[in-house]
XYZ file of C-alpha atoms in Angstrom:
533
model
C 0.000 0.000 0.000
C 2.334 2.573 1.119
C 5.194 2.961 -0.978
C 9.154 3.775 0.505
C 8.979 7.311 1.336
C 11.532 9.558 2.358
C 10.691 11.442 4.818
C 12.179 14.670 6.400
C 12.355 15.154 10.169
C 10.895 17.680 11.587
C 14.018 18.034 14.433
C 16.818 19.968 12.242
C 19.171 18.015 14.921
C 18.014 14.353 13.944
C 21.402 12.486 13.420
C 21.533 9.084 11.576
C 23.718 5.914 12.409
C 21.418 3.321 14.214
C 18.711 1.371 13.420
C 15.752 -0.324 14.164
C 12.942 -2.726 13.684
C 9.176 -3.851 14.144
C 7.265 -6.994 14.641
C 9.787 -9.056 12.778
C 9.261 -11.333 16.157
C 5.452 -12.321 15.079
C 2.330 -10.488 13.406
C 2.451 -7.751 16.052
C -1.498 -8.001 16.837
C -1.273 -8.534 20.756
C 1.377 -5.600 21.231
C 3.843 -8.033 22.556
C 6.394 -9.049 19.713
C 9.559 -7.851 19.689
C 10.152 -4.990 17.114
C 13.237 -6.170 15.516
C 16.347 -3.846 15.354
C 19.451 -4.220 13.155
C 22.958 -3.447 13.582
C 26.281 -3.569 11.628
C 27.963 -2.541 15.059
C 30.620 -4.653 16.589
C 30.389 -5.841 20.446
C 33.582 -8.082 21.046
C 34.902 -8.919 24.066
C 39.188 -9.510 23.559
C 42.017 -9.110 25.764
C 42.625 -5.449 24.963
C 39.077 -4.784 25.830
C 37.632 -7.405 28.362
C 34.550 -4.813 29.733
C 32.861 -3.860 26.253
C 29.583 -2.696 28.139
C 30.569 -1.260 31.084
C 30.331 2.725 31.044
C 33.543 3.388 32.699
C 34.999 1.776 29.672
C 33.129 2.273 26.825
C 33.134 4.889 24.212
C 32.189 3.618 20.881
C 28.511 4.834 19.665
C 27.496 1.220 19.369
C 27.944 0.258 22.603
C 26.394 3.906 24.011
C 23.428 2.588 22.012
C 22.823 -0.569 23.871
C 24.274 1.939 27.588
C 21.118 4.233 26.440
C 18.468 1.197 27.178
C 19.419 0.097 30.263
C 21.453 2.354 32.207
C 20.070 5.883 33.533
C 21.346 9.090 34.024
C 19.899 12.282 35.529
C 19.081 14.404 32.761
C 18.656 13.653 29.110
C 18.240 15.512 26.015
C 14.720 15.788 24.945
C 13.774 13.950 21.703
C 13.240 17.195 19.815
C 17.227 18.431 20.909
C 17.865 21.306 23.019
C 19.295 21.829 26.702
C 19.408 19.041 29.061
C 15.995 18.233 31.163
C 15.702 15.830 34.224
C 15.340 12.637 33.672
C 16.151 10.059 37.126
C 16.262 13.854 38.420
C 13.227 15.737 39.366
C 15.284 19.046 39.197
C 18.540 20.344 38.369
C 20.495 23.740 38.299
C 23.503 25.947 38.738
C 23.033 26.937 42.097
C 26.299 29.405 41.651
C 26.504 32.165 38.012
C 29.846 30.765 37.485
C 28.644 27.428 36.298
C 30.852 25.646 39.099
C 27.968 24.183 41.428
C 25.312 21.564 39.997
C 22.795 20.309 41.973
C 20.441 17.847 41.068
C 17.482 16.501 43.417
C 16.360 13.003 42.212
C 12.700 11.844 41.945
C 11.353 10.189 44.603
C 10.912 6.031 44.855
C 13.450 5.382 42.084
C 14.213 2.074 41.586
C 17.046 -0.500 39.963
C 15.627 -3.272 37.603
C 16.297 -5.619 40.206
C 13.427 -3.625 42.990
C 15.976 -2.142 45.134
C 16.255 1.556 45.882
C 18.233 4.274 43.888
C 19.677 6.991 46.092
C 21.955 10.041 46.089
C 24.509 8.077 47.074
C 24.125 5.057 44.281
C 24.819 8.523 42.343
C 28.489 9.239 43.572
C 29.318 5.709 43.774
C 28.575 5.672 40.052
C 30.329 8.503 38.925
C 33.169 8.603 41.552
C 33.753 4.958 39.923
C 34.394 6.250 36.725
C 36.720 8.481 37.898
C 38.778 5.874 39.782
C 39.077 3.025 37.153
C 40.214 6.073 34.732
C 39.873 3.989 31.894
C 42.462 5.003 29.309
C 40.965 6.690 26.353
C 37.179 5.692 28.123
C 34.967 8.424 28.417
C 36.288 9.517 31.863
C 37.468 12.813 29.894
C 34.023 13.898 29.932
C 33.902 13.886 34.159
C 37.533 15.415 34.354
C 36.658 18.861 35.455
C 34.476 16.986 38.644
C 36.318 18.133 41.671
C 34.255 16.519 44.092
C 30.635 14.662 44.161
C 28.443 15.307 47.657
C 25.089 13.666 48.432
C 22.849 15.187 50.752
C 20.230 13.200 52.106
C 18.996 10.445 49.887
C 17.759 12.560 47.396
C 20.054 15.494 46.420
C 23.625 15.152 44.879
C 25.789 18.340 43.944
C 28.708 18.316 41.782
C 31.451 20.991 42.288
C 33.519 21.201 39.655
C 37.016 22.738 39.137
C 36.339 25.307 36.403
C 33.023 27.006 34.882
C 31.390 24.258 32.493
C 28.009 24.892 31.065
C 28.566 21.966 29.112
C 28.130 20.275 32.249
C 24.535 19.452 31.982
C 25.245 17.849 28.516
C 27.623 15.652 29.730
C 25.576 14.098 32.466
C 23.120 13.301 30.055
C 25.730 10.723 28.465
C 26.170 7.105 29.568
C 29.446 8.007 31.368
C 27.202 9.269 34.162
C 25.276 6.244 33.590
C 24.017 5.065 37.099
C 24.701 1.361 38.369
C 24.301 -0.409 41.273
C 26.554 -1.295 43.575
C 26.661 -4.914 44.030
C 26.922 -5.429 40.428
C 29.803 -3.128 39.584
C 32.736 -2.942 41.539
C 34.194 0.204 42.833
C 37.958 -0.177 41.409
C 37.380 -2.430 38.529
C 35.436 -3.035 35.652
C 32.504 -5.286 35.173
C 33.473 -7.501 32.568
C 31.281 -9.019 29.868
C 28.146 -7.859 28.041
C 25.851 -7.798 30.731
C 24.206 -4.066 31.932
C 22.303 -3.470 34.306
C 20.889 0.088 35.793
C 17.024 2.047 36.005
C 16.821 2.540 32.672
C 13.585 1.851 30.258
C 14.403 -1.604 29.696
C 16.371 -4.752 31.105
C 18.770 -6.333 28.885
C 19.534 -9.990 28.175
C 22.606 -10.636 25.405
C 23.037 -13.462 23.349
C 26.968 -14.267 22.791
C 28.929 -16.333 20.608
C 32.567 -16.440 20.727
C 33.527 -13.653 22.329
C 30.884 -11.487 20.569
C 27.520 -10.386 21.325
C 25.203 -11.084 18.323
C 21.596 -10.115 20.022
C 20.196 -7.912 22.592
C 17.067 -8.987 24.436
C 15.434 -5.634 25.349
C 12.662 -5.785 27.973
C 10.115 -3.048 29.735
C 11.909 -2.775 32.777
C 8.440 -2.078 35.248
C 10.661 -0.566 37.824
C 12.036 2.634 35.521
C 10.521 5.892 36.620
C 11.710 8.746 34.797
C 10.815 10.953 31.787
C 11.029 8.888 28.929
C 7.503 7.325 27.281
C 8.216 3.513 26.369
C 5.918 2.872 23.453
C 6.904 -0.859 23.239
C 7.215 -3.938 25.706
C 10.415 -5.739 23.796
C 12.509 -5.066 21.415
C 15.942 -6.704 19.998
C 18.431 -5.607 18.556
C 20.230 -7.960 16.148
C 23.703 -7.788 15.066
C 24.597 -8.458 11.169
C 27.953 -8.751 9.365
C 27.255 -6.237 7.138
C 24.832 -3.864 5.482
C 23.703 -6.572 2.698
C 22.952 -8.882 5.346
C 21.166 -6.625 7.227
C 19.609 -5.557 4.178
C 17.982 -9.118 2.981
C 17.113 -9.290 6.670
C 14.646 -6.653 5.767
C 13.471 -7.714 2.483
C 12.709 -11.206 4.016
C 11.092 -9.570 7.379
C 12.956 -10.375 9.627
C 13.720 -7.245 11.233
C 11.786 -4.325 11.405
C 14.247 -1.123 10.539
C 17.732 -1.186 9.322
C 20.216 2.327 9.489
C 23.614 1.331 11.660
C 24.927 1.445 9.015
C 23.274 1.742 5.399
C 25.462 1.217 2.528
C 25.682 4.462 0.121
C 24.510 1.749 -2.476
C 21.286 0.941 -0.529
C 19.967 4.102 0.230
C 20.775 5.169 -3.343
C 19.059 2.254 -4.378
C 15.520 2.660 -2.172
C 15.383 6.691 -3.404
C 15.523 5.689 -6.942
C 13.335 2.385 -6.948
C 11.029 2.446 -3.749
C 9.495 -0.529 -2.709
C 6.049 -1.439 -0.896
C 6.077 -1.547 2.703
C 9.157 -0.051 3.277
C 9.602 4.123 4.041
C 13.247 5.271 4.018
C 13.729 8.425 6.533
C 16.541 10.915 6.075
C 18.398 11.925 9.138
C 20.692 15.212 9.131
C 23.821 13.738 10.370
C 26.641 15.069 12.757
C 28.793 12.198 12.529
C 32.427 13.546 10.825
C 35.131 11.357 9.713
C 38.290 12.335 9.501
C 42.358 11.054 8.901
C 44.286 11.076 12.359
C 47.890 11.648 12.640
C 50.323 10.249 15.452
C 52.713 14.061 14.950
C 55.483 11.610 16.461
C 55.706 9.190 14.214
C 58.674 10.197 11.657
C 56.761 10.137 8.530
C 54.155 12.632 9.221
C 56.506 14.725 12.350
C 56.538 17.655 9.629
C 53.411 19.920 9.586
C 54.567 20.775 5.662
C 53.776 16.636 5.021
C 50.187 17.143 7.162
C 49.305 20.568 5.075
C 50.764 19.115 1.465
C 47.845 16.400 2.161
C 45.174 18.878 2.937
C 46.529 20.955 0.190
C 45.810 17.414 -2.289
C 43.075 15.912 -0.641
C 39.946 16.286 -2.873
C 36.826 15.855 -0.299
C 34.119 16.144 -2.992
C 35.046 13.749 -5.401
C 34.984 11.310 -1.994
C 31.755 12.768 -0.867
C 29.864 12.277 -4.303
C 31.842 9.639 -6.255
C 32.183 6.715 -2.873
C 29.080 8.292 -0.565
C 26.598 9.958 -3.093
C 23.746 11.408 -1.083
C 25.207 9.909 2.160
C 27.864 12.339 3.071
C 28.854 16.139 1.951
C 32.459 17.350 2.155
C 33.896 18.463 5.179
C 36.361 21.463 6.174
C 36.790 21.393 9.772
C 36.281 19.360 12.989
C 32.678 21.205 13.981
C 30.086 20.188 11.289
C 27.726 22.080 9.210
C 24.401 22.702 11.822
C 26.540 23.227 14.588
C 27.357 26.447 16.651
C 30.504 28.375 14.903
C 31.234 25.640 12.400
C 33.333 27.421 9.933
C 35.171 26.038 7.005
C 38.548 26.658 8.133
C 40.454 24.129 5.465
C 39.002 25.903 2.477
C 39.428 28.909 4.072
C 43.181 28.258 4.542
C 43.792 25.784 1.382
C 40.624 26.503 -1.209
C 40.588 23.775 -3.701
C 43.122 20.906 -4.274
C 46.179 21.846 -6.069
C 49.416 19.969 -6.312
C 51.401 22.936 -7.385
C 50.407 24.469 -3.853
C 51.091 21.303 -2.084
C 54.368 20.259 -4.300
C 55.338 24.031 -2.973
C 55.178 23.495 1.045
C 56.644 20.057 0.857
C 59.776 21.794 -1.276
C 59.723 24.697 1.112
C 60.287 22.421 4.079
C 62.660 20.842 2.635
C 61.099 17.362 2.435
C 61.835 14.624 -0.472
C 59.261 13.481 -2.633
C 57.596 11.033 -3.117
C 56.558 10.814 0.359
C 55.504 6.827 1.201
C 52.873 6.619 3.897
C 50.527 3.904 4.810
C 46.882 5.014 5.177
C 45.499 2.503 7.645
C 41.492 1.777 8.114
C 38.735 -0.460 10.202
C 37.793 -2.929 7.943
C 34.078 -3.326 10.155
C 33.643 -0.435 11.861
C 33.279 3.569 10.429
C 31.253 2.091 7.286
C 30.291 0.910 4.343
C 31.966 2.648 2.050
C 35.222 3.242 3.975
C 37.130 0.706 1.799
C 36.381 2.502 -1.237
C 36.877 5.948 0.310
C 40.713 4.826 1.397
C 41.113 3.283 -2.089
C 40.176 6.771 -3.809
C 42.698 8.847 -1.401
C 45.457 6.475 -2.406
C 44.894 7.419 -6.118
C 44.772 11.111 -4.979
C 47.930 10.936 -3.890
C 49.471 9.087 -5.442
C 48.073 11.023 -9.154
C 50.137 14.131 -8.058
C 53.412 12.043 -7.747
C 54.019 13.692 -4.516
C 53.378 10.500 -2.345
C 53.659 7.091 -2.523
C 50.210 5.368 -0.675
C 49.515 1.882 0.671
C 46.657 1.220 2.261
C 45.889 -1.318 4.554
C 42.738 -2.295 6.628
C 42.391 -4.358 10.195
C 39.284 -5.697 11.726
C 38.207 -3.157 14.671
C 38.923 -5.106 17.820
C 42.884 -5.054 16.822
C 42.534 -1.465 15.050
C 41.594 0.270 18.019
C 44.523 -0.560 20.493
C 47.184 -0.146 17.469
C 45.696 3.276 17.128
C 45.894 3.977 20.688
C 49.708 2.865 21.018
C 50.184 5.187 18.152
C 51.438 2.165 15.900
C 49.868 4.177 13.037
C 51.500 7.315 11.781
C 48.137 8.231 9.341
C 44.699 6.724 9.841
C 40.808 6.681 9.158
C 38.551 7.520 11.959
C 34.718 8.443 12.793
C 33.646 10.820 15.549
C 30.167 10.513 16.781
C 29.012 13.385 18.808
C 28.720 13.205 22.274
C 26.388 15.970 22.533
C 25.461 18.518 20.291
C 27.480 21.086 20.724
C 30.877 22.618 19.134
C 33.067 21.909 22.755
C 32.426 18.250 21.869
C 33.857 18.429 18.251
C 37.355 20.035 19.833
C 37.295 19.066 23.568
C 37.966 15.043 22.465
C 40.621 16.078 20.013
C 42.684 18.620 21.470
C 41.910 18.294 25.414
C 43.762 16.509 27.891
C 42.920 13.090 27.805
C 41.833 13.462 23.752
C 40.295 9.971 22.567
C 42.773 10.018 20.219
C 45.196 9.439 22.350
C 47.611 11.865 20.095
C 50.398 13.455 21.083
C 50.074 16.684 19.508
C 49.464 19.144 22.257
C 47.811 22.553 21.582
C 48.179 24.933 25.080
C 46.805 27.752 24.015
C 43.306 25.044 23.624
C 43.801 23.354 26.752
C 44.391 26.346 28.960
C 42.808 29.304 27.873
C 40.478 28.376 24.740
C 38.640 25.472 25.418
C 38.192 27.067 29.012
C 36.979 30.463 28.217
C 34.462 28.773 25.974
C 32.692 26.631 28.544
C 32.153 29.918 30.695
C 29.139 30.811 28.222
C 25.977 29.662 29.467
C 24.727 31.601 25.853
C 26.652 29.081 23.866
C 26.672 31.046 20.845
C 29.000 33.814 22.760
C 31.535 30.813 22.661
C 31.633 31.236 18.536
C 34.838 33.410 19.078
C 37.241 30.909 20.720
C 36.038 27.988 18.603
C 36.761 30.094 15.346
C 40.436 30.475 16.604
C 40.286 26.785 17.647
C 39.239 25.702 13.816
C 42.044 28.091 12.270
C 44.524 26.394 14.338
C 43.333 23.021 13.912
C 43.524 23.643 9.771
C 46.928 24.725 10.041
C 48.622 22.697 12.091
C 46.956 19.431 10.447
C 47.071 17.364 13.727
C 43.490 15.698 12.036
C 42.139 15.803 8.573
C 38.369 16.310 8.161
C 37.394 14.754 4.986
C 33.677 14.324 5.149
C 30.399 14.726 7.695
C 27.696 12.226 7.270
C 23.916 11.817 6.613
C 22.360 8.839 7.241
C 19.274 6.733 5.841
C 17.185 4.687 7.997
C 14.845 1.983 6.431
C 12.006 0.536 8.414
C 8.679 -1.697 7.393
C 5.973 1.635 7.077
C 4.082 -0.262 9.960
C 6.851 1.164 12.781
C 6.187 4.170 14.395
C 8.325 6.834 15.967
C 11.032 5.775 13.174
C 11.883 10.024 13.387
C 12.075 9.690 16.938
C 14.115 6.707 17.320
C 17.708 8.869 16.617
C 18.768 12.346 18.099
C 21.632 14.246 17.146
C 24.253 13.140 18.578
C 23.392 9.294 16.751
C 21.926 8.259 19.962
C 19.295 5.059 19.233
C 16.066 5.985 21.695
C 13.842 2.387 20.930
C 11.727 3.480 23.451
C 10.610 5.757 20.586
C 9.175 2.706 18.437
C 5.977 0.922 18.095
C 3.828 -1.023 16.152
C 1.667 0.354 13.779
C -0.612 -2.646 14.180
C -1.655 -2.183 17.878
């Protein structure tokens, strides 16, 4: 009857990477079938990584997605995107105009999954946890600036912090400040596993093979009290190989909504030929990807080798020839539709040109051809990433400047090579924490950068970054983060190359498909239901 559609959000901040599904678990009449989700996303437990799941460790946007479900945290961003509200809080507010006092008063009989009661101090234990494991390159960056967590009574909690933040709020709405209990998560270690468990809207059950989790069990949790609206009892989310997998899954009904991740080829596909049943919804995406430097490693040590690259790299034959309507060119670490994005590349290096970039190499005295090795996840940033790597080999190596190879590793061994900076250039996504332009430079150029990268920018750490979070009017922050940009696009310490949109394909039964993904690619599947109840 109903035709694929595409249809437009009406939130301008609707990000895209996830997916979901509906009544791919039986016919959906009695409201209780699962509604199906699927995922490309990767859940593996290794040596390197033995605690996947538990928020003091992770910090991937696949594993935030399954966090989001089960875990709670005290405020949340509403689905339509804007400041912070409470969520296991009843209230919460600067109590000081410097931004350096937040107090939060939690609602009253909260409750874990498991019955027992959520207090003030379940609160510090959670977040002075983080803190202590200090996972390295976790998310325990975004809690730094905590000096100090106090509970009063069993309902209030205030968090002084070392310098203005009035990011702060933003932050506690992530699943670092996720909050557990205490006899399931240990105090000065992590929990490992795939196994979650908080106040959240559901309670999760995983299905593991081999070291991998390949399905989520997602269940009402009855306990949750907060300010989220669960439109479904169950729902699953499935874990596929790869986008054409995923993609017969839907065709054959078995799951319910497919998005984390599309293939370029399959959303290109369902906007030219749409088929019954299915509705295809266009989400304006945030996500960036980018090349990352280790600035130590000999081969790339020279900022003339870093600018010659931005100087050759051509970002819209990438964007339109590997992603077609997927992706759009990008020229600096803040994307298009955020606060003070500014295209500081093109600004500083306009359009590709090998005379320019033959110039600084010469100028710094470097020999050509330069011979790097561009290294990529082969299951991880997307579908297309093995094409995009093979097309920036050929641009470099067409202007006889430098010598490419390219070479791609699975995900669970990319990661900690990356880390240990066994990678001198390298392919990376960045999935917003929250929306806002702190988050786009914070994690990059902070202490404690996710990168883990060694190039160190003072002038961000100690005067920039920090004069920017004093502005409760975030737009009066535009200033520092346009000096931040110009920096960023000549010193070269990251490479933006392009800022994704993302396609989410559902059976036009689901509901709340529009819903189900904010901003900042966060999957809400309390958002979902069945069209047939």
């Amino acid at each position: 009857m109903n035709r694929k559609t595409l249809v437009l959000p009406a939130v301008v901040g609707l990000l895209a990477p996830v997916l979901a599904a509906c009544g791919a678990s039986g016919d959906g009449s009695d409201g209780n079938a699962a509604i199906v989700v699927g995922t490309t996303d990767k859940f593996v437990a290794s040596k390197d990584n033995p605690a996947p799941l538990d928020p003091a460790i992770g910090y991937e946007a696949g594993v935030w997605n399954v966090l989001r479900q089960t875990v709670q945290t005290l405020v949340h961003v509403p689905r339509g995107g804007g400041e912070p509200v409470p969520e296991a809080a009843e209230n919460c507010t600067f109590t000081d105009t410097q931004n350096e006092s937040y107090r939060c008063k939690l609602r009253s009989g909260l409750k874990f999954a498991d019955g027992k009661a959520l207090t003030a101090e379940d609160v510090k234990y959670s977040i002075d946890r983080v803190i202590r494991i200090d996972a390295a390159n976790g998310p325990v960056a975004l809690l730094d600036n905590i000096d100090t967590v106090e509970t009063q009574g069993e309902r209030e909690v205030v968090f002084h912090l070392r310098t203005p933040d009035a990011t702060f709020p933003y932050k506690l709405a992530t699943p670092v400040a996720g909050i557990v209990p205490r006899s399931q998560y240990a105090a000065k270690s992590a929990r490992t596993g795939f196994q979650v468990n908080g106040s959240g809207p559901y309670t999760m059950k995983p299905e593991v093979e081999h070291d991998q989790m390949v399905k989520v069990h997602f269940t009402r949790n009855p306990h949750y009290k907060g300010d989220l609206k669960v439109r479904n009892e169950k729902v699953e989310l499935d874990v596929f190989p790869d986008p054409t997998a995923m993609g017969k899954a839907l065709d054959d009904k078995k799951i319910d909504m497919m998005a984390r991740t599309m293939s370029p080829e399959q959303s290109q596909r369902m906007l030219v030929e749409p088929e019954d049943g299915i509705k295809l919804t266009e989400m304006p995406g945030l996500a960036i990807h980018f090349l990352g430097f280790n600035t130590d490693d000999p081969a790339v040590k020279k900022k003339a080798v870093r600018q010659a690259m931005a100087q050759v790299v051509d970002r819209g034959e990438i964007a339109s020839k590997v992603y077609g309507t997927t992706a759009e060119p990008l020229y600096s670490l803040i994307p298009s539709g955020i606060t003070a994005h500014s295209n500081a590349f093109y600004n500083k290096y306009n359009e590709p040109s090998t005379t320019k970039a033959a110039k600084i190499l010469s100028d710094a005295g470097v020999d050509t051809p330069v011979k790097l090795t561009f290294h990529y996840p082969t299951d991880r940033v997307g579908a297309g990433t093995a094409a995009e790597f093979g097309t920036l080999k050929k641009q470099f190596d067409d202007t006889g400047l430098f010598e490419i190879s390219v070479q791609g590793t699975p995900w669970a061994e990319y990661r900690p090579a990356q880390l240990r900076g066994d990678y001198a250039v390298y392919g990376m996504g960045w999935f917003p924490d929250f929306p806002d332009p702190d988050n786009f430079m914070a994690p990059f150029l902070d202490r404690n950068n996710f990168l883990n990268s060694p190039y160190r920018l003072v002038q961000a750490q100690k005067t920039l970054i920090p004069q920017s979070r004093r502005e409760t009017d975030r737009s009066a922050s535009a200033k520092a983060f346009q000096q931040l940009q110009d920096i960023v696009a000549d010193d070269v310490p990251v490479l933006p190359i392009w800022q994704g949109k993302q396609y989410v394909a559902s059976r036009d039964d689901l509901t709340g498909v529009e819903w189900a993904v904010n901003s900042s690619a966060e999957l809400q599947l309390w958002e979902l239901g069945d069209g047939h109840v």
